[in-house]
CSV table of C-alpha atoms in Angstrom, one decimal:
chain,number,residue,atom,x,y,z
A,1,UNK,CA,22.6,-34.8,-13.1
A,2,UNK,CA,23.6,-31.4,-14.4
A,3,UNK,CA,22.3,-32.0,-17.6
A,4,UNK,CA,18.5,-33.0,-16.2
A,5,UNK,CA,18.7,-29.8,-14.0
A,6,UNK,CA,19.4,-27.7,-17.0
A,7,UNK,CA,16.5,-28.8,-18.9
A,8,UNK,CA,14.2,-29.0,-15.7
A,9,UNK,CA,14.4,-25.6,-15.4
A,10,UNK,CA,12.7,-23.8,-17.9
A,11,UNK,CA,10.0,-26.3,-17.3
A,12,UNK,CA,9.7,-25.2,-13.8
A,13,UNK,CA,9.8,-21.5,-15.0
A,14,UNK,CA,7.0,-22.0,-17.8
A,15,UNK,CA,4.5,-24.2,-15.7
A,16,UNK,CA,4.8,-21.3,-13.1
A,17,UNK,CA,4.1,-18.5,-15.4
A,18,UNK,CA,1.1,-21.0,-16.7
A,19,UNK,CA,-0.4,-20.8,-13.9
A,20,UNK,CA,-0.5,-17.1,-13.0
A,21,UNK,CA,2.5,-16.9,-10.8
A,22,UNK,CA,4.2,-13.6,-10.4
A,23,UNK,CA,6.8,-12.1,-7.7
A,24,UNK,CA,5.7,-10.4,-5.1
A,25,UNK,CA,5.4,-6.8,-5.9
A,26,UNK,CA,4.8,-6.8,-9.5
A,27,UNK,CA,1.7,-5.6,-10.1
A,28,UNK,CA,0.4,-4.7,-13.5
A,29,UNK,CA,-2.3,-2.1,-14.1
A,30,UNK,CA,-4.9,-2.0,-17.3
A,31,UNK,CA,-3.9,0.5,-19.6
A,32,UNK,CA,-6.6,2.9,-18.3
A,33,UNK,CA,-4.6,3.7,-15.1
A,34,UNK,CA,-1.7,4.8,-17.0
A,35,UNK,CA,-1.9,7.8,-15.8
A,36,UNK,CA,-3.7,8.4,-12.3
A,37,UNK,CA,-4.1,11.5,-10.4
A,38,UNK,CA,-4.1,10.6,-6.7
A,39,UNK,CA,-6.2,13.0,-4.3
A,40,UNK,CA,-5.5,13.4,-0.9
A,41,UNK,CA,-5.7,15.4,2.2
A,42,UNK,CA,-2.2,14.7,2.8
A,43,UNK,CA,0.5,13.6,0.3
A,44,UNK,CA,2.9,13.0,3.4
A,45,UNK,CA,2.0,10.3,5.2
A,46,UNK,CA,3.3,6.8,5.5
A,47,UNK,CA,0.1,5.6,3.0
A,48,UNK,CA,0.3,8.1,0.5
A,49,UNK,CA,4.1,7.7,-0.1
A,50,UNK,CA,3.9,4.1,0.0
A,51,UNK,CA,1.2,4.1,-2.8
A,52,UNK,CA,3.4,6.8,-4.8
A,53,UNK,CA,6.3,4.1,-5.0
A,54,UNK,CA,4.5,1.4,-5.4
A,55,UNK,CA,1.9,3.1,-8.6
A,56,UNK,CA,5.5,4.4,-10.0
A,57,UNK,CA,6.8,0.5,-9.7
A,58,UNK,CA,3.8,-0.3,-11.6
A,59,UNK,CA,4.7,2.3,-14.5
A,60,UNK,CA,2.0,4.6,-14.0
A,61,UNK,CA,2.5,7.8,-13.8
A,62,UNK,CA,1.1,10.0,-11.4
A,63,UNK,CA,-0.4,13.2,-12.7
A,64,UNK,CA,-0.1,16.9,-11.4
A,65,UNK,CA,-2.7,19.2,-10.9
A,66,UNK,CA,-3.0,22.0,-13.3
A,67,UNK,CA,-4.9,23.1,-16.7
A,68,UNK,CA,-3.0,20.6,-18.6
A,69,UNK,CA,-2.3,17.5,-16.4
A,70,UNK,CA,1.6,17.1,-16.7
A,71,UNK,CA,2.6,13.5,-15.8
A,72,UNK,CA,5.9,12.6,-13.9
A,73,UNK,CA,8.1,12.0,-16.5
A,74,UNK,CA,7.3,15.0,-18.4
A,75,UNK,CA,4.4,13.5,-20.7
A,76,UNK,CA,1.6,15.3,-20.6
A,77,UNK,CA,-2.7,14.3,-21.2
A,78,UNK,CA,-5.7,16.2,-21.5
A,79,UNK,CA,-7.4,17.8,-18.4
A,80,UNK,CA,-10.0,15.2,-17.2
A,81,UNK,CA,-8.8,12.2,-19.3
A,82,UNK,CA,-6.5,10.5,-15.9
A,83,UNK,CA,-8.3,8.4,-13.9
A,84,UNK,CA,-8.8,9.8,-10.2
A,85,UNK,CA,-8.1,7.9,-7.0
A,86,UNK,CA,-9.5,9.7,-4.2
A,87,UNK,CA,-7.9,8.7,-1.0
A,88,UNK,CA,-10.5,9.6,1.8
A,89,UNK,CA,-9.5,8.5,4.7
A,90,UNK,CA,-6.0,7.8,5.8
A,91,UNK,CA,-5.6,7.4,9.6
A,92,UNK,CA,-3.4,5.4,11.9
A,93,UNK,CA,-5.4,4.4,15.0
A,94,UNK,CA,-3.9,3.0,18.5
A,95,UNK,CA,-5.3,1.7,21.4
A,96,UNK,CA,-3.9,0.0,24.3
A,97,UNK,CA,-4.6,-3.5,24.0
A,98,UNK,CA,-3.6,-5.2,27.8
A,99,UNK,CA,-2.2,-3.3,30.6
A,100,UNK,CA,0.0,-4.9,33.2
A,101,UNK,CA,-1.0,-5.3,37.0
A,102,UNK,CA,0.1,-2.2,37.7
A,103,UNK,CA,-2.1,-0.7,35.2
A,104,UNK,CA,0.9,0.3,33.2
A,105,UNK,CA,0.2,-0.4,28.7
A,106,UNK,CA,2.0,-3.8,27.9
A,107,UNK,CA,0.5,-4.4,24.5
A,108,UNK,CA,-0.7,-1.8,21.9
A,109,UNK,CA,-2.9,-2.7,18.8
A,110,UNK,CA,-1.9,0.1,15.4
A,111,UNK,CA,-4.5,0.4,13.1
A,112,UNK,CA,-4.3,1.8,9.7
A,113,UNK,CA,-7.4,2.4,8.2
A,114,UNK,CA,-7.6,3.8,4.4
A,115,UNK,CA,-10.7,4.9,2.6
A,116,UNK,CA,-10.5,5.1,-1.0
A,117,UNK,CA,-12.7,5.1,-4.3
A,118,UNK,CA,-11.6,5.5,-8.2
A,119,UNK,CA,-13.4,7.6,-10.8
A,120,UNK,CA,-12.6,7.4,-14.4
A,121,UNK,CA,-14.1,9.7,-16.8
A,122,UNK,CA,-16.4,11.4,-14.5
A,123,UNK,CA,-17.8,7.4,-13.8
A,124,UNK,CA,-17.1,6.2,-10.4
A,125,UNK,CA,-14.9,2.9,-11.1
A,126,UNK,CA,-14.7,1.7,-7.5
A,127,UNK,CA,-17.1,3.0,-5.0
A,128,UNK,CA,-16.1,4.3,-1.6
A,129,UNK,CA,-14.5,1.2,-0.2
A,130,UNK,CA,-12.5,0.8,3.5
A,131,UNK,CA,-9.7,-1.5,4.1
A,132,UNK,CA,-7.4,-2.0,6.9
A,133,UNK,CA,-4.5,-3.5,8.8
A,134,UNK,CA,-3.7,-4.3,12.5
A,135,UNK,CA,-0.5,-5.6,14.2
A,136,UNK,CA,0.2,-5.6,18.3
A,137,UNK,CA,2.8,-5.0,19.4
A,138,UNK,CA,4.0,-4.8,23.2
A,139,UNK,CA,5.7,-1.8,25.2
A,140,UNK,CA,8.5,-2.0,27.9
A,141,UNK,CA,9.1,1.2,29.3
A,142,UNK,CA,12.5,0.2,29.7
A,143,UNK,CA,13.5,0.2,25.9
A,144,UNK,CA,11.3,3.3,24.9
A,145,UNK,CA,13.2,4.2,22.6
A,146,UNK,CA,13.6,0.6,20.7
A,147,UNK,CA,10.0,0.2,21.0
A,148,UNK,CA,9.5,3.8,19.6
A,149,UNK,CA,11.1,3.1,16.3
A,150,UNK,CA,9.6,0.2,16.6
A,151,UNK,CA,6.3,1.5,16.6
A,152,UNK,CA,7.6,3.6,13.6
A,153,UNK,CA,8.9,0.4,11.6
A,154,UNK,CA,5.7,-0.7,12.1
A,155,UNK,CA,3.7,1.7,11.1
A,156,UNK,CA,5.7,2.3,7.9
A,157,UNK,CA,5.0,-1.5,7.0
A,158,UNK,CA,1.5,-1.5,7.5
A,159,UNK,CA,1.5,1.7,5.4
A,160,UNK,CA,3.3,-0.5,2.3
A,161,UNK,CA,0.7,-3.2,3.2
A,162,UNK,CA,-2.2,-1.3,2.3
A,163,UNK,CA,-1.0,-0.3,-0.6
A,164,UNK,CA,-0.3,-3.2,-2.2
A,165,UNK,CA,-4.1,-4.5,-1.2
A,166,UNK,CA,-5.3,-1.0,-3.0
A,167,UNK,CA,-2.6,-1.9,-5.9
A,168,UNK,CA,-4.1,-5.1,-5.9
A,169,UNK,CA,-7.7,-3.8,-6.2
A,170,UNK,CA,-6.7,-1.4,-8.7
A,171,UNK,CA,-5.4,-4.0,-10.6
A,172,UNK,CA,-8.8,-5.3,-11.4
A,173,UNK,CA,-10.3,-2.5,-12.8
A,174,UNK,CA,-11.3,-3.2,-16.6
């Protein structure tokens, strides 16, 4: 039985890799995106931070501004050769989804919206696309501190999810 298990494991792994299976979070980007400049109005938003971490995990060099593009890690690339990802909208929207009989908010809907575009060598590769994710959460005024923390965690999770969506779209660029 043990021998059969040892023989079947490599076959299962081979079959999984042959069908395109990849572990979640492992996105490989095309070589044209090896160096990427991210232009955003605010680089400290949850989405911008999540996107930067996702790009670094994917092996992308984030290009800084300047006369000669300095890629994080010390490499350099001539100005203008890096792809430019423009984050045109990065917004978290919150709305009341339901209220109690006393007209007290009971449920909120958080929606994170991002609009982005990609250009390479002055040529647009991805026209402005807008993506969004939404989640509902309940609110209880007796647990306000815990619910504020829940809102923060949910906001961060939405930003990570959107960064994965944008990364998957970037992976399709050729």
